[in-house]
Amino acid sequence: MESPGPARWRSGGGRLRERTEDVLNIIVLVKHVIDVELNLRVRDGKLVEDGMNFVLSRWDENALEAALVLREAGEGEVTAMTVGPERAGETLRKSLAMGADRAVHICDPATEGCDSLGFARILSKAVARQPYDLILAGRQSQDTDMGGTGPMLAAMLDLPQVANVVEIRSNDGGKLTVHRNGDHGREIVDLTLPALLTANDSLNEPRLASLRGIMSAKKKPMEILTLADLDIDPAEVGQSGARVGVAELSPPGARAAGQKFEGDPEKITRQVMDLLVNEAKIFG
Amino acid sequence: MSKILVVAEFKNGEIRKPTLELLTKARQAGIPTDAALIGSGVRGAADQLAGHGAATVYLADDGALERYSSAAYLPLVTQAVEKSGATQVWFSMSETSNSLAPALAGRLDAGYVGGAAGMEIDGDDLTIHRPAMATKVMQKMTFLKDGLRIVSIRSGTFDLEPAEPVTAQTVDLELGEPDARVVVTDVVQEVQDDVDLGEASVIVSVGRGVKGPEGVEEVRPLAKLLGAAFGASRAVVDSGWMPHNTQVGQTGRVVSPDVYFSIGISGAIQHMAGMSGSKLIVAVNKDPDAPIFSIADYGIVGDLFKVVPILTEEIKKVKS
Ligand SMILES: Cc1cc2nc3c(=O)[nH]c(=O)nc-3n(C[C@H](O)[C@H](O)[C@H](O)COP(=O)(O)OP(=O)(O)OC[C@H]3O[C@@H](n4cnc5c(N)ncnc54)[C@H](O)[C@@H]3O)c2cc1C
Ligand SMILES: Nc1ncnc2c1ncn2[C@@H]1O[C@H](COP(=O)(O)O)[C@@H](O)[C@H]1O
């Protein structure tokens, strides 16, 4: 497998570029996803498209907010990048309106049916076209709830990776200190850039796009690329290259409401206790 | 030939229960299975893995591995996969595997499915059932190509059969130079309770309804009495009333205990995504229209400050 290596040493045309300490170029991976706050209906193993809405995935907003805060503290550019159909352009426009400087849209029908590995493969080629110090992704996307793409991409690029970041502490001469929620506590990690982070929603409160932001977004550069532009064989990605796929969807196991008790606290609590003991038998 | 590598998790001197659940399932599936055990002071636990059916334990035991870092662990797991010749790698779903398992897939160009809540095994044909879209749908996923399969599986998906330790056959993994690009300088232990959310059969969780740290302390005795793990909603964690590691939900811990007590939690989809797999749900909330009641088996509409002390007293009576 090809590994493009840390791209911050390259710029267009492969020229070497010396890193300047306080310049931080950041790529944020944003995904246009089904709005899961709405009611979702499943019919014949598929989602009913009627009434479905698409949004910028929530955790990607956290990733973008973190990028904007870092950029505001120094210099550099924030690039929002997505792989998706034409409608995904909306998510890029929103990212630009929130404050990203430029956007890259990999838009090619052959990306249809991509699994996370396919998205990561495409993104690995796309990020290598520009200098970067940091890549930010969401902890998971709202539609897959998987969180595969970020760590996969980091491994392909041989970048250090920290997933589930809840705090970014300092940016000091090409180093970051980040906190991640791990299994045994809050892990405090010193990182040498370039690196990849995935954002937890506790990382920050994403800003709303201002009217001025929305207006200026229209003038910001948006690059649209095909797989051919990235030298990717369409057979390697999309449906034909996917290692895993969703065979079908079903509604979640019906978890119906049980019994609800209202009235005198003493009385209803005893009633529930009685059920816990005699019906649910939770005390053995 | 199919072969499974189970990547073990270790805590407080022992292999964690979710790892043993995976080994139990692998044994039932009749597929040869190895294990990878990485950490500090873990060597002694290899026999526990062997007792549960790991033919060979690939071992990396070093002080430098005390704390998880993707940079240190990824090369070791990669080595274990290559040495064992596994065709499937099974992780238990955790914050470690959420970072490590997809990285392994990226490194080895393999398919990955995370967060399985059910899995059918026919040799290397795996059919995985997992919730997605904030648990609003169940996905049935399959592997479409030959090659390595990597999965992570939620705790409680498979039953654990106890087994006695036997002397393990071990193979040491080679430690490389430490990767200076990533240094874990500290792990702030936040959880003061001894019952692990991921392994508990009973969980008591508190929401913003407890109003503050004092309210948390009014519920804690209930958890203690039940021998339950003590969890929280994000609102509680964000307010600093409970440590981060206690958050239950889509971006906190995903839990599936036998009984889940929800105290003063509204039941936002992101919270329910983390606990709707519980076998029995008991909810206390003063708002009769709180969404949590739509999934609770027993709902108590009332003031938690009145209900919880009564509940605690009643349970004391039953227990004595
Ligand atoms: C991307 C994203 C990810 C998220 N991930 C998570 C997650 O992992 N976990 C999580 O929990 N949340 C998560 N959230 C937040 C979630 O949306 C809710 O905001 C949160 O769960 C609310 O917590 P709560 O129910 O404790 O608080 P509230 O919604 O404020 O509810 C408090 C409840 O307490 C009840 N109450 C008040 N006083 C009493 C009383 N005296 N007696 C009884 N009941 C009382 C009220 O009726 C109310 O229902 C996430 C949000 C986003 C956007
Ligand atoms: N098609 C895509 N385009 C851009 N970024 C993506 C895409 N798919 C996934 N990502 C990034 O990877 C994260 C995790 O996605 P997932 O692996 O689907 O859970 C998302 O939050 C995004 O940051």
XYZ file of C-alpha atoms and ligand atoms in Angstrom:
680
model
C 0.000 0.000 0.000
C 1.273 3.415 -0.885
C 1.927 5.788 1.949
C 2.256 9.409 0.875
C 4.054 10.362 4.094
C 3.644 13.549 6.041
C 2.407 16.038 3.522
C 3.411 19.099 5.445
C 6.811 18.869 3.871
C 5.330 19.188 0.464
C 3.425 21.806 -1.362
C 1.988 21.900 -4.853
C 4.391 20.359 -7.350
C 6.198 18.469 -4.603
C 8.479 21.335 -3.572
C 9.700 21.150 -0.036
C 8.402 23.760 2.289
C 9.915 24.630 5.638
C 7.427 24.596 8.411
C 6.888 27.945 10.042
C 6.151 27.510 13.694
C 2.938 29.414 14.112
C 1.330 28.513 10.807
C -1.154 25.696 11.179
C -2.877 24.327 8.111
C -5.804 22.158 9.021
C -7.983 19.828 6.996
C -11.390 19.031 8.455
C -13.213 15.965 7.155
C -16.897 16.709 6.959
C -19.668 14.333 5.969
C -23.136 15.096 4.675
C -25.418 12.698 6.535
C -29.019 11.838 7.206
C -30.486 13.973 9.967
C -31.065 11.411 12.682
C -33.056 13.806 14.840
C -35.965 13.296 12.453
C -38.169 10.243 12.358
C -36.584 7.520 10.262
C -38.743 4.860 8.658
C -37.588 1.543 7.256
C -39.435 -0.271 4.477
C -38.244 -3.369 2.584
C -34.862 -3.243 4.269
C -34.205 0.351 3.244
C -34.791 3.816 4.600
C -37.842 5.613 3.295
C -36.290 8.598 1.531
C -39.443 10.623 1.629
C -39.152 13.312 4.309
C -35.456 12.620 4.895
C -33.161 15.575 5.483
C -29.370 15.814 5.215
C -27.059 17.803 7.470
C -23.406 18.325 8.355
C -22.666 15.474 10.746
C -22.741 16.743 14.323
C -19.263 15.591 15.410
C -17.766 17.118 12.267
C -19.118 20.466 13.454
C -17.101 19.953 16.637
C -14.031 19.122 14.538
C -14.550 22.240 12.426
C -15.073 24.453 15.476
C -11.799 23.173 16.967
C -9.993 23.924 13.692
C -11.379 27.444 13.582
C -10.321 28.135 17.163
C -6.785 26.891 16.456
C -6.535 28.989 13.314
C -7.777 32.090 15.074
C -4.921 31.722 17.558
C -2.294 31.822 14.808
C -2.052 31.710 11.052
C -2.948 29.158 8.448
C -5.858 27.859 6.505
C -8.765 25.591 7.309
C -9.888 23.354 4.468
C -13.191 21.497 4.676
C -13.144 18.285 2.657
C -15.846 15.803 1.773
C -16.460 12.777 -0.404
C -20.075 12.632 -1.455
C -22.729 13.244 -4.061
C -23.651 16.662 -5.367
C -25.921 17.429 -2.432
C -22.899 17.150 -0.104
C -21.882 20.563 -1.456
C -24.374 21.939 1.060
C -22.243 20.667 3.930
C -19.200 22.377 2.431
C -21.110 25.635 2.026
C -22.134 25.412 5.657
C -18.507 24.744 6.651
C -17.392 27.807 4.684
C -20.138 29.870 6.274
C -18.966 28.802 9.730
C -15.492 30.029 8.823
C -13.484 27.477 6.804
C -11.266 29.185 4.231
C -11.668 26.756 1.371
C -13.434 23.552 0.457
C -12.656 20.408 -1.508
C -15.472 18.239 -2.816
C -14.648 14.807 -4.193
C -17.750 14.209 -6.227
C -17.879 11.154 -8.464
C -20.688 8.657 -9.039
C -18.146 5.843 -8.628
C -17.837 6.682 -4.912
C -21.398 5.464 -4.351
C -21.435 2.516 -1.947
C -18.069 3.315 -0.375
C -17.290 1.716 2.968
C -15.135 3.571 5.517
C -11.991 2.037 4.055
C -12.965 3.367 0.627
C -13.611 6.863 1.983
C -10.310 6.767 3.844
C -8.494 5.624 0.688
C -9.941 8.507 -1.336
C -9.256 11.036 1.415
C -5.659 9.810 1.728
C -5.070 10.841 -1.891
C -6.977 14.078 -1.589
C -5.175 15.363 1.523
C -1.780 14.605 -0.022
C -2.397 17.308 -2.644
C -1.935 20.109 -0.155
C 0.265 20.926 2.818
C -1.267 20.211 6.218
C -0.257 20.008 9.821
C -3.406 18.594 11.290
C -6.389 16.566 10.127
C -9.571 16.672 12.171
C -12.481 14.250 11.813
C -15.584 13.402 13.799
C -15.515 10.722 16.477
C -18.133 8.933 14.408
C -20.525 9.997 11.698
C -24.169 10.352 12.536
C -25.294 7.816 9.964
C -22.836 4.964 10.511
C -22.113 5.536 14.233
C -18.892 3.633 13.571
C -15.923 5.970 13.755
C -13.746 4.016 11.360
C -12.692 6.545 8.762
C -10.423 8.801 10.862
C -8.170 6.116 12.404
C -8.047 4.244 9.059
C -6.877 7.362 7.269
C -4.244 8.058 9.929
C -2.894 4.516 9.556
C -2.760 4.863 5.759
C -0.826 8.127 6.078
C 1.299 6.852 8.986
C 0.167 9.796 11.083
C -0.078 9.726 14.867
C -3.730 9.535 15.813
C -5.769 10.377 18.880
C -9.455 9.452 18.828
C -12.244 10.869 20.975
C -10.561 14.146 21.871
C -12.346 16.226 24.508
C -9.837 19.021 24.909
C -7.039 20.634 22.898
C -4.710 22.310 25.319
C -1.846 24.022 23.652
C -0.320 24.605 20.292
C 3.307 25.223 20.835
C 5.792 25.063 17.958
C 4.364 22.137 16.044
C 3.191 20.327 19.155
C -0.256 19.855 20.619
C -1.373 18.584 23.974
C -4.756 16.922 23.751
C -7.013 15.113 26.184
C -8.968 12.074 25.148
C -11.557 10.098 27.043
C -10.117 6.618 27.241
C -11.223 3.473 29.002
C -9.314 4.116 32.213
C -9.620 7.865 32.498
C -8.735 11.044 30.728
C -5.578 10.416 28.709
C -3.253 13.370 28.315
C -1.281 13.119 25.099
C 1.592 15.172 23.704
C 1.623 15.064 19.924
C 4.124 16.095 17.309
C 2.449 17.337 14.160
C 1.340 16.358 11.591
C -1.339 14.272 13.269
C -4.983 13.270 13.070
C -7.568 13.840 15.793
C -11.195 12.800 16.057
C -13.549 15.087 17.966
C -15.898 14.180 20.795
C -18.927 16.471 21.156
C -17.685 17.664 24.564
C -14.733 19.300 22.812
C -16.597 22.553 22.207
C -19.882 24.185 21.311
C -19.920 24.698 17.528
C -20.635 28.273 16.430
C -23.585 29.205 14.278
C -22.863 30.622 10.850
C -23.338 34.388 10.876
C -25.120 36.196 8.077
C -21.787 37.680 7.050
C -20.265 34.222 7.062
C -23.011 32.944 4.812
C -22.500 35.838 2.391
C -18.712 35.506 2.273
C -18.921 31.719 1.829
C -20.072 32.283 -1.722
C -16.771 33.918 -2.602
C -14.523 31.301 -1.039
C -12.772 28.728 -3.221
C -14.486 25.370 -3.655
C -12.588 22.762 -5.615
C -14.491 19.869 -7.184
C -12.527 16.725 -7.943
C -13.232 13.369 -9.559
C -11.509 10.062 -8.868
C -9.533 10.526 -12.064
C -8.151 13.806 -10.687
C -6.848 11.793 -7.727
C -5.502 8.939 -9.840
C -7.803 6.452 -8.162
C -9.043 3.375 -9.962
C -12.854 3.461 -9.571
C -12.862 -0.335 -9.181
C -10.897 0.030 -5.926
C -13.487 2.170 -4.172
C -17.244 2.619 -4.105
C -19.536 -0.369 -4.359
C -17.055 -2.447 -6.355
C -14.174 -1.963 -3.926
C -16.107 -2.102 -0.652
C -14.916 -4.710 1.857
C -18.069 -4.410 3.926
C -21.616 -3.408 3.149
C -25.038 -3.018 4.651
C -27.164 -5.897 3.387
C -30.352 -4.516 4.872
C -31.844 -2.290 7.513
C -34.545 -3.122 9.970
C -36.360 -1.086 12.582
C -34.748 -1.410 15.997
C -36.136 -4.172 18.178
C -39.415 -2.722 19.351
C -38.832 -1.578 22.889
C -42.344 -0.650 23.836
C -43.204 1.461 26.812
C -44.077 -0.659 29.804
C -46.130 0.421 32.778
C -46.139 3.976 34.072
C -47.184 4.812 37.609
C -48.464 8.166 38.812
C -49.754 9.297 42.182
C -48.581 9.060 45.755
C -44.793 8.509 45.678
C -44.869 6.067 48.584
C -47.571 3.977 46.996
C -46.257 3.857 43.433
C -42.680 3.188 44.477
C -43.906 0.195 46.511
C -45.894 -0.969 43.504
C -42.794 -0.893 41.313
C -40.762 -2.598 44.025
C -43.333 -5.351 44.102
C -42.971 -5.810 40.330
C -39.183 -5.795 40.530
C -39.302 -8.530 43.138
C -42.147 -10.690 41.867
C -42.389 -10.066 38.115
C -38.867 -9.119 37.005
C -37.317 -11.112 39.862
C -34.234 -8.931 39.889
C -33.385 -9.895 43.443
C -32.847 -13.538 42.559
C -8.549 -22.167 7.196
C -10.347 -19.776 9.487
C -8.605 -18.504 12.557
C -9.648 -15.886 15.082
C -7.365 -13.529 16.963
C -9.029 -12.020 20.039
C -7.357 -8.802 21.183
C -7.561 -8.927 24.970
C -8.362 -6.107 27.360
C -6.829 -6.040 30.787
C -7.715 -4.097 33.910
C -6.611 -4.289 37.549
C -4.623 -7.486 37.127
C -7.281 -9.385 35.225
C -8.597 -9.982 31.751
C -11.797 -7.963 31.325
C -15.041 -9.874 31.075
C -15.897 -8.737 27.496
C -12.691 -10.412 26.257
C -13.678 -13.685 27.907
C -17.122 -13.438 26.309
C -15.439 -13.268 22.904
C -13.246 -16.283 23.668
C -16.286 -18.244 24.832
C -18.074 -17.479 21.561
C -15.018 -18.341 19.467
C -14.789 -21.707 21.211
C -18.478 -22.396 20.606
C -17.983 -21.533 16.934
C -15.311 -24.240 16.781
C -12.766 -22.001 15.094
C -9.098 -22.126 16.194
C -8.392 -19.037 18.252
C -5.347 -17.117 19.459
C -5.200 -14.047 21.654
C -3.083 -10.910 21.737
C -2.264 -9.496 25.155
C -0.594 -6.099 25.301
C 0.125 -3.993 28.369
C 2.236 -3.715 31.468
C 2.277 -6.509 34.052
C -0.045 -8.593 31.902
C 2.036 -11.761 31.480
C 0.403 -13.527 34.416
C -3.021 -13.159 32.830
C -2.090 -15.186 29.750
C -3.158 -18.397 31.498
C -6.625 -16.981 31.916
C -6.830 -16.520 28.136
C -5.518 -20.012 27.537
C -8.093 -21.436 29.933
C -10.789 -19.833 27.820
C -9.446 -21.430 24.680
C -6.645 -19.277 23.284
C -4.218 -21.728 21.670
C -1.375 -19.217 21.530
C -1.124 -15.935 23.384
C 0.883 -13.253 21.567
C 2.337 -11.206 24.343
C 3.834 -7.764 24.771
C 4.468 -6.955 28.428
C 6.427 -3.792 29.015
C 6.311 -0.771 31.298
C 6.068 1.445 28.219
C 2.727 -0.169 27.371
C 1.019 0.698 30.630
C -1.054 3.356 28.876
C -2.760 2.876 25.551
C -1.428 4.819 22.618
C -2.243 4.036 19.011
C 1.393 4.519 18.038
C 2.669 1.919 20.512
C -0.135 -0.625 20.202
C -0.799 -0.651 16.457
C 2.540 -2.204 15.394
C 2.170 -4.876 18.078
C -1.351 -5.905 17.112
C -0.270 -5.908 13.471
C 2.568 -8.288 14.370
C 0.211 -10.540 16.309
C -2.144 -10.778 13.318
C 0.707 -11.613 10.989
C 2.302 -14.166 13.326
C -0.941 -15.962 14.112
C -2.155 -16.009 10.513
C -5.610 -15.006 11.725
C -8.375 -14.486 9.191
C -10.551 -12.620 11.711
C -9.632 -10.176 14.455
C -12.151 -9.653 17.255
C -12.028 -6.682 19.614
C -14.451 -5.861 22.386
C -15.918 -2.425 21.750
C -14.245 0.191 23.917
C -12.515 3.546 23.557
C -9.303 1.622 22.987
C -10.690 -0.519 20.205
C -12.535 2.446 18.673
C -9.097 3.895 18.010
C -7.081 0.708 17.442
C -9.339 -1.576 15.394
C -9.984 0.773 12.439
C -6.318 1.790 12.475
C -5.456 -1.896 12.093
C -7.889 -2.090 9.178
C -6.221 0.918 7.552
C -2.798 -0.599 8.107
C -3.686 -4.062 6.755
C -6.152 -2.932 4.094
C -8.938 -4.929 5.753
C -12.676 -4.594 6.156
C -13.895 -3.319 9.513
C -17.256 -3.343 11.248
C -17.445 -1.767 14.698
C -20.036 -2.032 17.452
C -21.640 -5.392 16.687
C -24.623 -6.194 18.899
C -25.045 -9.629 17.332
C -22.965 -11.785 15.018
C -23.538 -15.027 13.132
C -20.420 -16.965 12.309
C -20.047 -19.431 9.453
C -16.305 -19.880 9.011
C -15.135 -16.522 7.745
C -18.617 -15.480 6.696
C -19.716 -13.108 9.399
C -23.145 -11.514 9.546
C -23.198 -8.592 11.892
C -26.154 -6.831 13.425
C -25.501 -3.371 14.786
C -27.480 -0.283 15.664
C -26.790 2.871 13.633
C -28.234 6.352 13.217
C -28.577 6.940 16.954
C -30.086 3.431 17.269
C -33.005 4.378 15.047
C -32.159 1.514 12.680
C -30.479 -1.878 12.882
C -27.977 -2.636 10.143
C -27.230 -6.123 8.914
C -23.667 -5.998 7.613
C -21.548 -8.526 5.776
C -18.024 -8.796 4.422
C -17.975 -8.602 0.647
C -14.411 -9.578 -0.229
C -11.832 -12.170 0.735
C -9.199 -11.092 3.199
C -8.928 -10.186 6.826
C -12.106 -9.340 8.764
C -11.904 -6.972 11.726
C -14.830 -6.531 14.097
C -15.554 -4.929 17.436
C -18.331 -6.386 19.551
C -20.328 -4.820 22.361
C -19.977 -6.320 25.811
C -22.844 -8.602 26.768
C -23.450 -9.698 23.164
C -22.198 -13.187 23.948
C -22.566 -15.155 27.180
C -19.547 -15.947 29.269
C -18.818 -19.520 30.292
C -16.408 -19.724 33.207
C -13.166 -21.634 32.691
C -10.153 -22.458 34.828
C -6.762 -21.028 33.824
C -4.330 -23.396 32.106
C -0.679 -22.856 31.272
C -0.536 -20.689 28.193
C 1.608 -21.180 25.170
C 3.025 -17.721 24.597
C 4.918 -15.973 21.845
C 6.587 -12.668 22.628
C 6.003 -9.795 20.264
C 8.944 -7.591 19.344
C 8.845 -4.144 20.815
C 10.042 -1.469 18.439
C 11.539 1.898 19.206
C 8.999 4.080 21.000
C 7.256 6.499 18.651
C 8.232 9.914 19.976
C 5.453 11.605 18.026
C 2.868 10.443 20.539
C 3.545 10.513 24.267
C 0.808 9.767 26.777
C 2.018 11.798 29.739
C -0.733 10.973 32.192
C -4.048 9.248 32.664
C -6.248 11.091 35.077
C -8.262 8.438 36.869
C -11.655 9.916 37.263
C -13.803 7.004 38.256
C -13.809 6.452 41.981
C -16.351 3.627 42.026
C -15.219 0.056 41.697
C -17.984 -1.325 39.503
C -17.169 -0.937 35.813
C -20.025 0.381 33.657
C -19.020 -1.904 30.812
C -19.327 -5.039 32.923
C -22.038 -4.238 35.450
C -25.239 -6.243 35.544
C -27.034 -3.380 37.294
C -26.519 0.314 36.549
C -27.957 3.354 38.297
C -27.618 6.581 36.286
C -28.410 10.141 37.237
C -29.488 13.080 35.093
C -29.799 16.819 35.477
C -32.881 16.170 37.615
C -30.569 15.594 40.606
C -29.871 19.361 40.460
C -26.278 19.276 41.697
C -23.491 17.323 43.405
C -25.566 16.989 46.576
C -28.300 15.356 44.548
C -25.773 12.914 43.126
C -24.894 11.891 46.687
C -28.560 11.270 47.470
C -28.720 8.649 44.723
C -25.299 7.048 45.215
C -26.408 4.888 48.193
C -28.961 3.219 45.925
C -26.180 2.202 43.539
C -23.990 1.006 46.414
C -26.808 -1.041 47.876
C -27.458 -2.752 44.529
C -23.764 -3.331 43.858
C -24.430 -1.335 40.712
C -22.176 0.794 38.528
C -22.973 4.489 38.823
C -23.502 6.341 35.545
C -24.656 9.752 34.386
C -26.149 11.690 31.518
C -24.036 14.116 29.580
C -25.766 17.063 31.257
C -24.457 15.845 34.617
C -20.958 15.235 33.309
C -20.826 18.599 31.544
C -21.854 20.298 34.770
C -18.917 18.640 36.501
C -21.073 16.772 39.016
C -19.802 13.389 37.871
C -16.574 12.343 36.109
C -16.458 12.073 32.306
C -15.984 8.334 32.345
C -19.431 7.844 33.815
C -21.260 9.262 30.798
C -23.696 6.811 29.276
C -24.815 7.411 25.710
C -23.889 7.587 22.102
C -20.596 9.298 22.834
C -20.113 7.891 26.295
C -20.338 4.304 27.395
C -22.685 2.007 25.536
C -24.141 -0.331 28.133
C -26.512 -3.294 28.214
C -26.991 -4.349 31.833
C -29.751 -6.599 33.139
C -31.301 -3.637 34.931
C -30.854 0.083 34.268
C -32.207 2.632 36.759
C -32.597 6.050 35.122
C -32.983 8.780 37.745
C -33.901 12.290 36.621
C -32.846 11.733 33.007
C -35.070 13.073 30.213
C -34.178 10.411 27.643
C -32.646 12.321 24.728
C -31.907 10.072 21.726
C -28.174 10.390 22.370
C -28.659 9.039 25.886
C -31.023 6.274 24.849
C -28.553 5.205 22.141
C -26.258 4.176 24.969
C -28.667 2.258 27.177
C -31.684 1.094 25.194
C -30.077 -2.350 24.976
C -30.630 -2.839 28.717
C -32.786 -5.846 29.508
C -34.985 -3.992 32.012
C -35.343 -0.238 32.404
C -36.715 1.510 35.481
C -37.166 5.277 35.129
C -37.881 7.973 37.697
C -38.854 11.381 36.325
C -41.269 14.020 37.525
C -42.404 14.850 33.996
C -44.985 12.292 32.788
C -44.142 13.183 29.180
C -40.382 12.610 29.504
C -39.204 10.554 26.494
C -37.488 8.032 28.780
C -40.935 6.658 29.650
C -41.348 5.543 26.037
C -38.766 2.808 26.616
C -39.015 2.203 30.367
C -40.486 -1.086 31.543
C -41.425 0.464 34.879
C -41.875 4.213 34.981
C -42.290 6.129 38.204
C -43.680 9.617 37.681
C -42.509 11.543 40.705
C -39.918 13.654 42.463
C -36.702 11.677 42.637
C -35.853 13.248 45.995
C -38.928 11.523 47.406
C -38.855 8.338 45.329
C -35.191 7.381 45.652
C -35.119 7.249 49.487
C -38.280 5.119 49.489
C -36.841 2.827 46.826
C -33.602 2.512 48.790
C -35.457 1.615 51.979
C -37.624 -0.948 50.197
C -34.597 -2.603 48.623
C -32.889 -2.747 52.019
C -35.913 -4.629 53.333
C -35.873 -7.115 50.471
C -32.135 -7.650 50.816
C -32.238 -8.366 54.534
C -23.641 15.032 19.404
C -24.278 14.849 20.744
C -23.910 13.762 21.519
C -24.482 13.556 22.762
N -24.107 12.458 23.489
C -24.711 12.227 24.674
C -24.384 11.071 25.458
O -23.508 10.277 25.102
N -25.043 10.876 26.621
C -26.011 11.731 27.071
O -26.582 11.478 28.144
N -26.320 12.824 26.368
C -25.693 13.106 25.195
N -26.019 14.245 24.514
C -26.891 15.243 25.176
C -28.368 14.938 25.097
O -28.871 15.476 23.899
C -29.104 15.600 26.278
O -28.840 16.969 26.278
C -28.733 15.011 27.647
O -28.791 13.600 27.616
C -29.689 15.555 28.690
O -29.338 15.085 29.961
P -30.439 14.966 31.112
O -31.536 14.065 30.661
O -29.736 14.625 32.362
O -30.932 16.482 31.275
P -32.315 17.150 30.900
O -32.646 16.930 29.490
O -32.230 18.536 31.397
O -33.367 16.343 31.742
C -33.504 16.399 33.133
C -34.730 15.580 33.482
O -34.867 15.529 34.891
C -36.238 15.623 35.214
N -36.324 16.151 36.596
C -36.013 17.404 37.033
N -36.183 17.488 38.365
C -36.595 16.264 38.785
C -36.960 15.739 40.056
N -36.884 16.465 41.175
N -37.350 14.455 40.114
C -37.437 13.702 38.983
N -37.119 14.159 37.756
C -36.697 15.436 37.665
C -36.831 16.542 34.184
O -38.219 16.322 34.037
C -36.031 16.167 32.936
O -36.702 15.167 32.185
C -25.448 14.466 23.261
C -25.814 15.546 22.482
C -25.249 15.750 21.244
C -25.675 16.925 20.424
N -17.434 10.698 2.904
C -16.727 11.375 3.813
N -16.223 12.595 3.511
C -15.499 13.279 4.426
N -15.267 12.845 5.667
C -15.754 11.648 6.026
C -16.494 10.848 5.124
N -16.846 9.713 5.779
C -16.351 9.800 7.015
N -15.686 10.976 7.183
C -15.007 11.465 8.402
O -14.803 10.380 9.286
C -15.574 10.533 10.483
C -16.084 9.210 10.966
O -16.968 8.644 10.038
P -17.462 7.120 10.166
O -16.260 6.275 10.004
O -18.480 6.947 9.075
O -18.084 7.011 11.519
C -16.651 11.544 10.107
O -17.086 12.221 11.267
C -15.891 12.454 9.148
O -15.070 13.354 9.844
